[in-house]
Amino acid sequence: MVKVVHDDVLEMGFGSDWPCNALIDMYARMNEIGRAREMFDKMPSKDVVSWNSLISGYSANGYWVEALEVFREGRLSGVAADAFTVSSVLHVGGLMEDENGRNHARCGYHFRFAAFVFLACCQKTGKRTAWLHYRAQNFELHVPVGNALIEMYSKTGSLKNAILVFEHMRIKDVVTWTAMISTYGMYGEGKKALRSFQQMKETGTIPDHIVFVAVIYACSHSGLVQDGRACFNQMRKEYNIEPRS
C-alpha cells in the first residue's frame, strides 16, 4: 500500500508540495525516517509544512539532534517558522533532558537553546530580547508553543520560568493546565497543584484522566494522601472516569 502511494506521488511529479509532505509524514510515522528524509531531499521546493513534517518526524523517532539540525537548515534557507515549528522544536528541547537532569551532551544549555529559537522565530516581530523574559505583554503566546515551553522548563529545573510562561498565556487549554499541574508535582508543590486544578475547573475546562493522574501524582509526591484520595473519588463519581492500567 505504501509503495502504491509513493508511486502515485512520483507519477504526479513534484509540482505540488502537499503529496510529498504527506509521504514524509507517513514514512516518519512508520519509523522509516531515512525514507522520509530521502523524499524531503528530492523536493525541488519546500514549504513550512515540509520542514515541520521532517522536524516532528525526527523528534518522534528519537533523533533529537537531527531535528534541531533540520530546524537550523530551514532558518538558513529563509523559511519562516510558524507556531507548530516553534512548539515542535521546544518539545525536542524538553526531550533532550536525560533522566538524571543533565543536558544532552550535544544540545547545549536549554535556556540558550530557547533563546535561539525565539530570537530566530520572533525576528519579524521586533521583540527579539523581550520575549524570552516575558516583558512583551502584547505578544500573545500560541497555546502549543506555551505548552511546549512549560514542559521544557519543567524538565530543565526552572519552575519560575514555567510559571512565567503559564501566567503570560491568555488562552489555556486542558494540556496547559495539565503541564502546569505536572510541573508543580515534579517540584513537590502539591498544594499549588491542587490550587491550579481548582482554578482550571473554575474556568470551565473539563478535566480528563491525564489531568487527574497529574493531580494525584502531585498529591502523593507531597504527602497529601487525603487530597489524593478525594481527587480519585471525584474522578470516578463526578466525571465518570475509570482508572486506567
PDB file of C-alpha atoms in Angstrom:
ATOM      1  CA  MET A   1       0.000   0.000   0.000  1.00  0.00           C
ATOM      2  CA  VAL A   2       2.821   2.383   0.886  1.00  0.00           C
ATOM      3  CA  LYS A   3       4.568   1.636  -2.406  1.00  0.00           C
ATOM      4  CA  VAL A   4       1.361   2.383  -4.311  1.00  0.00           C
ATOM      5  CA  VAL A   5       1.020   5.760  -2.617  1.00  0.00           C
ATOM      6  CA  HIS A   6       4.692   6.509  -3.187  1.00  0.00           C
ATOM      7  CA  ASP A   7       4.455   5.605  -6.885  1.00  0.00           C
ATOM      8  CA  ASP A   8       1.344   7.734  -7.284  1.00  0.00           C
ATOM      9  CA  VAL A   9       3.186  10.733  -5.859  1.00  0.00           C
ATOM     10  CA  LEU A  10       6.120  10.155  -8.195  1.00  0.00           C
ATOM     11  CA  GLU A  11       3.727   9.973 -11.170  1.00  0.00           C
ATOM     12  CA  MET A  12       2.212  13.284 -10.123  1.00  0.00           C
ATOM     13  CA  GLY A  13       5.683  14.758 -10.075  1.00  0.00           C
ATOM     14  CA  PHE A  14       6.991  17.244  -7.540  1.00  0.00           C
ATOM     15  CA  GLY A  15       4.952  20.175  -8.745  1.00  0.00           C
ATOM     16  CA  SER A  16       2.864  20.213  -5.587  1.00  0.00           C
ATOM     17  CA  ASP A  17       4.192  20.177  -2.021  1.00  0.00           C
ATOM     18  CA  TRP A  18       1.273  18.589  -0.192  1.00  0.00           C
ATOM     19  CA  PRO A  19       1.509  14.980  -1.512  1.00  0.00           C
ATOM     20  CA  CYS A  20       5.236  14.934  -0.735  1.00  0.00           C
ATOM     21  CA  ASN A  21       4.587  16.378   2.700  1.00  0.00           C
ATOM     22  CA  ALA A  22       2.047  13.625   3.303  1.00  0.00           C
ATOM     23  CA  LEU A  23       4.622  10.996   2.304  1.00  0.00           C
ATOM     24  CA  ILE A  24       7.230  12.478   4.650  1.00  0.00           C
ATOM     25  CA  ASP A  25       4.730  12.329   7.490  1.00  0.00           C
ATOM     26  CA  MET A  26       3.670   8.795   6.556  1.00  0.00           C
ATOM     27  CA  TYR A  27       7.229   7.451   6.457  1.00  0.00           C
ATOM     28  CA  ALA A  28       8.044   9.139   9.763  1.00  0.00           C
ATOM     29  CA  ARG A  29       5.023   7.518  11.408  1.00  0.00           C
ATOM     30  CA  MET A  30       6.212   4.160  10.087  1.00  0.00           C
ATOM     31  CA  ASN A  31       9.635   4.713  11.699  1.00  0.00           C
ATOM     32  CA  GLU A  32      11.236   4.954   8.270  1.00  0.00           C
ATOM     33  CA  ILE A  33      12.840   8.316   8.870  1.00  0.00           C
ATOM     34  CA  GLY A  34      15.544   7.620   6.283  1.00  0.00           C
ATOM     35  CA  ARG A  35      12.955   7.386   3.520  1.00  0.00           C
ATOM     36  CA  ALA A  36      11.211  10.488   4.892  1.00  0.00           C
ATOM     37  CA  ARG A  37      14.486  12.375   4.596  1.00  0.00           C
ATOM     38  CA  GLU A  38      15.036  10.988   1.093  1.00  0.00           C
ATOM     39  CA  MET A  39      11.631  12.256  -0.021  1.00  0.00           C
ATOM     40  CA  PHE A  40      12.323  15.619   1.600  1.00  0.00           C
ATOM     41  CA  ASP A  41      15.685  15.990  -0.162  1.00  0.00           C
ATOM     42  CA  LYS A  42      14.132  15.203  -3.564  1.00  0.00           C
ATOM     43  CA  MET A  43      11.606  18.033  -3.304  1.00  0.00           C
ATOM     44  CA  PRO A  44      12.695  20.967  -5.506  1.00  0.00           C
ATOM     45  CA  SER A  45      10.716  23.376  -3.319  1.00  0.00           C
ATOM     46  CA  LYS A  46       9.695  23.042   0.299  1.00  0.00           C
ATOM     47  CA  ASP A  47       7.127  24.954   2.321  1.00  0.00           C
ATOM     48  CA  VAL A  48       6.954  25.308   6.099  1.00  0.00           C
ATOM     49  CA  VAL A  49       4.830  22.136   6.319  1.00  0.00           C
ATOM     50  CA  SER A  50       7.657  20.179   4.657  1.00  0.00           C
ATOM     51  CA  TRP A  51      10.148  21.351   7.248  1.00  0.00           C
ATOM     52  CA  ASN A  52       7.701  20.803  10.105  1.00  0.00           C
ATOM     53  CA  SER A  53       6.964  17.257   8.939  1.00  0.00           C
ATOM     54  CA  LEU A  54      10.638  16.325   8.940  1.00  0.00           C
ATOM     55  CA  ILE A  55      11.343  18.032  12.287  1.00  0.00           C
ATOM     56  CA  SER A  56       8.444  16.278  14.004  1.00  0.00           C
ATOM     57  CA  GLY A  57       9.402  13.015  12.279  1.00  0.00           C
ATOM     58  CA  TYR A  58      12.946  13.121  13.624  1.00  0.00           C
ATOM     59  CA  SER A  59      11.639  14.079  17.066  1.00  0.00           C
ATOM     60  CA  ALA A  60       9.076  11.266  17.168  1.00  0.00           C
ATOM     61  CA  ASN A  61      11.760   8.730  16.238  1.00  0.00           C
ATOM     62  CA  GLY A  62      14.230   9.931  18.865  1.00  0.00           C
ATOM     63  CA  TYR A  63      16.598  11.778  16.528  1.00  0.00           C
ATOM     64  CA  TRP A  64      16.574  14.990  18.530  1.00  0.00           C
ATOM     65  CA  VAL A  65      19.859  16.468  17.380  1.00  0.00           C
ATOM     66  CA  GLU A  66      18.865  15.830  13.767  1.00  0.00           C
ATOM     67  CA  ALA A  67      15.533  17.580  14.410  1.00  0.00           C
ATOM     68  CA  LEU A  68      17.392  20.677  15.621  1.00  0.00           C
ATOM     69  CA  GLU A  69      19.699  20.497  12.631  1.00  0.00           C
ATOM     70  CA  VAL A  70      16.716  20.462  10.254  1.00  0.00           C
ATOM     71  CA  PHE A  71      15.309  23.466  12.095  1.00  0.00           C
ATOM     72  CA  ARG A  72      18.632  25.260  11.607  1.00  0.00           C
ATOM     73  CA  GLU A  73      18.680  24.341   7.907  1.00  0.00           C
ATOM     74  CA  GLY A  74      15.176  25.714   7.494  1.00  0.00           C
ATOM     75  CA  ARG A  75      16.089  29.000   9.109  1.00  0.00           C
ATOM     76  CA  LEU A  76      19.196  29.324   6.923  1.00  0.00           C
ATOM     77  CA  SER A  77      17.125  28.639   3.813  1.00  0.00           C
ATOM     78  CA  GLY A  78      14.810  31.527   4.703  1.00  0.00           C
ATOM     79  CA  VAL A  79      11.716  29.520   5.649  1.00  0.00           C
ATOM     80  CA  ALA A  80       9.552  31.428   8.139  1.00  0.00           C
ATOM     81  CA  ALA A  81       8.771  29.279  11.174  1.00  0.00           C
ATOM     82  CA  ASP A  82       5.184  29.048  12.403  1.00  0.00           C
ATOM     83  CA  ALA A  83       3.683  28.126  15.783  1.00  0.00           C
ATOM     84  CA  PHE A  84       3.916  24.406  15.000  1.00  0.00           C
ATOM     85  CA  THR A  85       7.617  24.736  14.197  1.00  0.00           C
ATOM     86  CA  VAL A  86       8.342  26.501  17.466  1.00  0.00           C
ATOM     87  CA  SER A  87       6.310  24.088  19.604  1.00  0.00           C
ATOM     88  CA  SER A  88       7.969  21.094  17.908  1.00  0.00           C
ATOM     89  CA  VAL A  89      11.468  22.440  18.463  1.00  0.00           C
ATOM     90  CA  LEU A  90      10.774  23.371  22.077  1.00  0.00           C
ATOM     91  CA  HIS A  91       9.371  19.900  22.637  1.00  0.00           C
ATOM     92  CA  VAL A  92      12.655  18.492  21.359  1.00  0.00           C
ATOM     93  CA  GLY A  93      14.469  20.721  23.838  1.00  0.00           C
ATOM     94  CA  GLY A  94      12.483  19.203  26.673  1.00  0.00           C
ATOM     95  CA  LEU A  95      13.108  15.661  25.453  1.00  0.00           C
ATOM     96  CA  MET A  96      16.838  16.225  25.350  1.00  0.00           C
ATOM     97  CA  GLU A  97      16.991  16.308  29.126  1.00  0.00           C
ATOM     98  CA  ASP A  98      18.244  12.957  30.397  1.00  0.00           C
ATOM     99  CA  GLU A  99      16.895  11.013  33.349  1.00  0.00           C
ATOM    100  CA  ASN A 100      19.465  12.499  35.726  1.00  0.00           C
ATOM    101  CA  GLY A 101      18.526  16.067  34.875  1.00  0.00           C
ATOM    102  CA  ARG A 102      21.719  16.714  32.931  1.00  0.00           C
ATOM    103  CA  ASN A 103      21.690  18.259  29.497  1.00  0.00           C
ATOM    104  CA  HIS A 104      22.176  16.033  26.482  1.00  0.00           C
ATOM    105  CA  ALA A 105      25.845  16.103  25.511  1.00  0.00           C
ATOM    106  CA  ARG A 106      25.199  17.598  22.088  1.00  0.00           C
ATOM    107  CA  CYS A 107      22.375  20.038  22.761  1.00  0.00           C
ATOM    108  CA  GLY A 108      23.971  22.668  24.999  1.00  0.00           C
ATOM    109  CA  TYR A 109      22.009  24.504  27.639  1.00  0.00           C
ATOM    110  CA  HIS A 110      18.257  24.541  27.091  1.00  0.00           C
ATOM    111  CA  PHE A 111      17.885  28.157  28.048  1.00  0.00           C
ATOM    112  CA  ARG A 112      20.382  29.226  25.414  1.00  0.00           C
ATOM    113  CA  PHE A 113      18.559  26.930  23.014  1.00  0.00           C
ATOM    114  CA  ALA A 114      15.193  28.503  23.862  1.00  0.00           C
ATOM    115  CA  ALA A 115      16.666  31.950  23.409  1.00  0.00           C
ATOM    116  CA  PHE A 116      17.968  30.952  19.985  1.00  0.00           C
ATOM    117  CA  VAL A 117      14.565  29.628  18.936  1.00  0.00           C
ATOM    118  CA  PHE A 118      12.748  32.786  19.871  1.00  0.00           C
ATOM    119  CA  LEU A 119      15.362  35.196  18.624  1.00  0.00           C
ATOM    120  CA  ALA A 120      15.076  33.370  15.307  1.00  0.00           C
ATOM    121  CA  CYS A 121      11.329  32.850  15.134  1.00  0.00           C
ATOM    122  CA  CYS A 122      10.231  36.198  16.576  1.00  0.00           C
ATOM    123  CA  GLN A 123      12.675  38.191  14.497  1.00  0.00           C
ATOM    124  CA  LYS A 124       9.999  39.781  12.345  1.00  0.00           C
ATOM    125  CA  THR A 125       8.013  40.978  15.361  1.00  0.00           C
ATOM    126  CA  GLY A 126      10.756  43.223  16.672  1.00  0.00           C
ATOM    127  CA  LYS A 127      10.543  41.532  20.084  1.00  0.00           C
ATOM    128  CA  ARG A 128      13.901  39.796  19.984  1.00  0.00           C
ATOM    129  CA  THR A 129      15.120  40.046  23.546  1.00  0.00           C
ATOM    130  CA  ALA A 130      11.932  40.975  25.369  1.00  0.00           C
ATOM    131  CA  TRP A 131      10.159  37.738  24.549  1.00  0.00           C
ATOM    132  CA  LEU A 132      12.403  35.396  26.466  1.00  0.00           C
ATOM    133  CA  HIS A 133      11.936  37.469  29.622  1.00  0.00           C
ATOM    134  CA  TYR A 134       8.182  37.779  29.019  1.00  0.00           C
ATOM    135  CA  ARG A 135       8.217  41.567  29.056  1.00  0.00           C
ATOM    136  CA  ALA A 136       6.376  41.931  25.773  1.00  0.00           C
ATOM    137  CA  GLN A 137       2.916  41.828  27.322  1.00  0.00           C
ATOM    138  CA  ASN A 138       1.200  42.446  23.983  1.00  0.00           C
ATOM    139  CA  PHE A 139       2.802  39.390  22.374  1.00  0.00           C
ATOM    140  CA  GLU A 140       0.248  36.599  22.569  1.00  0.00           C
ATOM    141  CA  LEU A 141       1.558  33.078  23.007  1.00  0.00           C
ATOM    142  CA  HIS A 142       0.184  30.382  20.761  1.00  0.00           C
ATOM    143  CA  VAL A 143      -1.170  27.647  23.002  1.00  0.00           C
ATOM    144  CA  PRO A 144       1.033  24.809  21.630  1.00  0.00           C
ATOM    145  CA  VAL A 145       4.123  26.991  21.995  1.00  0.00           C
ATOM    146  CA  GLY A 146       3.272  27.917  25.578  1.00  0.00           C
ATOM    147  CA  ASN A 147       2.554  24.295  26.443  1.00  0.00           C
ATOM    148  CA  ALA A 148       5.890  23.193  24.999  1.00  0.00           C
ATOM    149  CA  LEU A 149       7.720  25.927  26.904  1.00  0.00           C
ATOM    150  CA  ILE A 150       6.135  24.909  30.213  1.00  0.00           C
ATOM    151  CA  GLU A 151       7.145  21.305  29.567  1.00  0.00           C
ATOM    152  CA  MET A 152      10.669  22.286  28.596  1.00  0.00           C
ATOM    153  CA  TYR A 153      11.230  24.500  31.630  1.00  0.00           C
ATOM    154  CA  SER A 154       9.780  21.878  33.976  1.00  0.00           C
ATOM    155  CA  LYS A 155      12.351  19.379  32.708  1.00  0.00           C
ATOM    156  CA  THR A 156      15.272  21.790  32.875  1.00  0.00           C
ATOM    157  CA  GLY A 157      14.889  22.802  36.511  1.00  0.00           C
ATOM    158  CA  SER A 158      13.213  26.175  36.115  1.00  0.00           C
ATOM    159  CA  LEU A 159       9.877  26.221  37.923  1.00  0.00           C
ATOM    160  CA  LYS A 160       9.951  30.021  37.943  1.00  0.00           C
ATOM    161  CA  ASN A 161      10.131  30.256  34.154  1.00  0.00           C
ATOM    162  CA  ALA A 162       7.414  27.624  33.730  1.00  0.00           C
ATOM    163  CA  ILE A 163       5.126  29.724  35.943  1.00  0.00           C
ATOM    164  CA  LEU A 164       6.012  32.876  33.996  1.00  0.00           C
ATOM    165  CA  VAL A 165       5.028  31.238  30.730  1.00  0.00           C
ATOM    166  CA  PHE A 166       1.813  29.883  32.233  1.00  0.00           C
ATOM    167  CA  GLU A 167       0.800  33.275  33.619  1.00  0.00           C
ATOM    168  CA  HIS A 168       1.651  35.006  30.355  1.00  0.00           C
ATOM    169  CA  MET A 169      -0.681  32.782  28.333  1.00  0.00           C
ATOM    170  CA  ARG A 170      -4.014  34.456  27.655  1.00  0.00           C
ATOM    171  CA  ILE A 171      -5.574  31.239  26.400  1.00  0.00           C
ATOM    172  CA  LYS A 172      -5.074  27.941  28.210  1.00  0.00           C
ATOM    173  CA  ASP A 173      -6.375  24.532  27.187  1.00  0.00           C
ATOM    174  CA  VAL A 174      -6.514  21.314  29.188  1.00  0.00           C
ATOM    175  CA  VAL A 175      -2.958  20.478  28.099  1.00  0.00           C
ATOM    176  CA  THR A 176      -1.741  23.796  29.506  1.00  0.00           C
ATOM    177  CA  TRP A 177      -3.309  23.132  32.899  1.00  0.00           C
ATOM    178  CA  THR A 178      -2.025  19.549  32.900  1.00  0.00           C
ATOM    179  CA  ALA A 179       1.512  20.725  32.137  1.00  0.00           C
ATOM    180  CA  MET A 180       1.449  23.249  34.977  1.00  0.00           C
ATOM    181  CA  ILE A 181      -0.070  20.807  37.464  1.00  0.00           C
ATOM    182  CA  SER A 182       2.503  18.179  36.480  1.00  0.00           C
ATOM    183  CA  THR A 183       5.272  20.732  36.932  1.00  0.00           C
ATOM    184  CA  TYR A 184       4.105  21.572  40.435  1.00  0.00           C
ATOM    185  CA  GLY A 185       4.001  17.854  41.166  1.00  0.00           C
ATOM    186  CA  MET A 186       7.580  17.367  39.999  1.00  0.00           C
ATOM    187  CA  TYR A 187       8.745  20.049  42.412  1.00  0.00           C
ATOM    188  CA  GLY A 188       6.735  18.775  45.378  1.00  0.00           C
ATOM    189  CA  GLU A 189       4.284  21.683  45.280  1.00  0.00           C
ATOM    190  CA  GLY A 190       1.158  19.618  45.844  1.00  0.00           C
ATOM    191  CA  LYS A 191      -0.937  22.442  47.298  1.00  0.00           C
ATOM    192  CA  LYS A 192      -0.182  24.675  44.318  1.00  0.00           C
ATOM    193  CA  ALA A 193      -1.103  21.815  42.015  1.00  0.00           C
ATOM    194  CA  LEU A 194      -4.438  21.449  43.791  1.00  0.00           C
ATOM    195  CA  ARG A 195      -4.990  25.197  43.570  1.00  0.00           C
ATOM    196  CA  SER A 196      -4.314  25.117  39.824  1.00  0.00           C
ATOM    197  CA  PHE A 197      -6.679  22.186  39.436  1.00  0.00           C
ATOM    198  CA  GLN A 198      -9.425  24.156  41.167  1.00  0.00           C
ATOM    199  CA  GLN A 199      -8.731  27.215  39.015  1.00  0.00           C
ATOM    200  CA  MET A 200      -8.894  25.061  35.910  1.00  0.00           C
ATOM    201  CA  LYS A 201     -12.357  23.803  36.835  1.00  0.00           C
ATOM    202  CA  GLU A 202     -13.491  27.359  37.583  1.00  0.00           C
ATOM    203  CA  THR A 203     -12.581  28.402  34.040  1.00  0.00           C
ATOM    204  CA  GLY A 204     -14.914  25.725  32.698  1.00  0.00           C
ATOM    205  CA  THR A 205     -12.149  23.451  31.399  1.00  0.00           C
ATOM    206  CA  ILE A 206     -13.257  19.838  31.700  1.00  0.00           C
ATOM    207  CA  PRO A 207     -10.567  17.629  33.264  1.00  0.00           C
ATOM    208  CA  ASP A 208      -9.617  14.374  31.587  1.00  0.00           C
ATOM    209  CA  HIS A 209      -7.909  11.303  33.014  1.00  0.00           C
ATOM    210  CA  ILE A 210      -4.449  12.757  32.325  1.00  0.00           C
ATOM    211  CA  VAL A 211      -5.180  15.793  34.496  1.00  0.00           C
ATOM    212  CA  PHE A 212      -6.332  13.567  37.329  1.00  0.00           C
ATOM    213  CA  VAL A 213      -3.179  11.462  37.037  1.00  0.00           C
ATOM    214  CA  ALA A 214      -1.122  14.654  37.318  1.00  0.00           C
ATOM    215  CA  VAL A 215      -3.094  15.887  40.347  1.00  0.00           C
ATOM    216  CA  ILE A 216      -2.961  12.555  42.169  1.00  0.00           C
ATOM    217  CA  TYR A 217       0.759  12.281  41.442  1.00  0.00           C
ATOM    218  CA  ALA A 218       1.314  15.793  42.823  1.00  0.00           C
ATOM    219  CA  CYS A 219      -0.583  14.864  45.982  1.00  0.00           C
ATOM    220  CA  SER A 220       1.350  11.636  46.501  1.00  0.00           C
ATOM    221  CA  HIS A 221       4.651  13.405  45.837  1.00  0.00           C
ATOM    222  CA  SER A 222       3.803  15.992  48.501  1.00  0.00           C
ATOM    223  CA  GLY A 223       2.372  13.684  51.161  1.00  0.00           C
ATOM    224  CA  LEU A 224      -1.203  14.890  50.594  1.00  0.00           C
ATOM    225  CA  VAL A 225      -2.743  11.449  50.867  1.00  0.00           C
ATOM    226  CA  GLN A 226      -6.278  12.513  51.780  1.00  0.00           C
ATOM    227  CA  ASP A 227      -6.393  15.100  48.976  1.00  0.00           C
ATOM    228  CA  GLY A 228      -5.188  12.477  46.535  1.00  0.00           C
ATOM    229  CA  ARG A 229      -7.942  10.092  47.580  1.00  0.00           C
ATOM    230  CA  ALA A 230     -10.511  12.878  47.308  1.00  0.00           C
ATOM    231  CA  CYS A 231      -9.376  13.586  43.725  1.00  0.00           C
ATOM    232  CA  PHE A 232      -9.516   9.892  42.901  1.00  0.00           C
ATOM    233  CA  ASN A 233     -13.113   9.677  44.169  1.00  0.00           C
ATOM    234  CA  GLN A 234     -14.025  12.869  42.328  1.00  0.00           C
ATOM    235  CA  MET A 235     -12.636  11.441  39.118  1.00  0.00           C
ATOM    236  CA  ARG A 236     -14.929   8.414  39.342  1.00  0.00           C
ATOM    237  CA  LYS A 237     -18.072   9.902  40.859  1.00  0.00           C
ATOM    238  CA  GLU A 238     -18.260  13.374  39.285  1.00  0.00           C
ATOM    239  CA  TYR A 239     -16.603  12.789  35.923  1.00  0.00           C
ATOM    240  CA  ASN A 240     -17.236   9.056  35.361  1.00  0.00           C
ATOM    241  CA  ILE A 241     -13.570   8.449  34.601  1.00  0.00           C
ATOM    242  CA  GLU A 242     -12.335   4.993  35.489  1.00  0.00           C
ATOM    243  CA  PRO A 243      -8.705   4.313  36.409  1.00  0.00           C
ATOM    244  CA  ARG A 244      -6.558   3.035  33.566  1.00  0.00           C
ATOM    245  CA  SER A 245      -3.807   0.482  33.872  1.00  0.00           C
TER     246      SER A 245
END
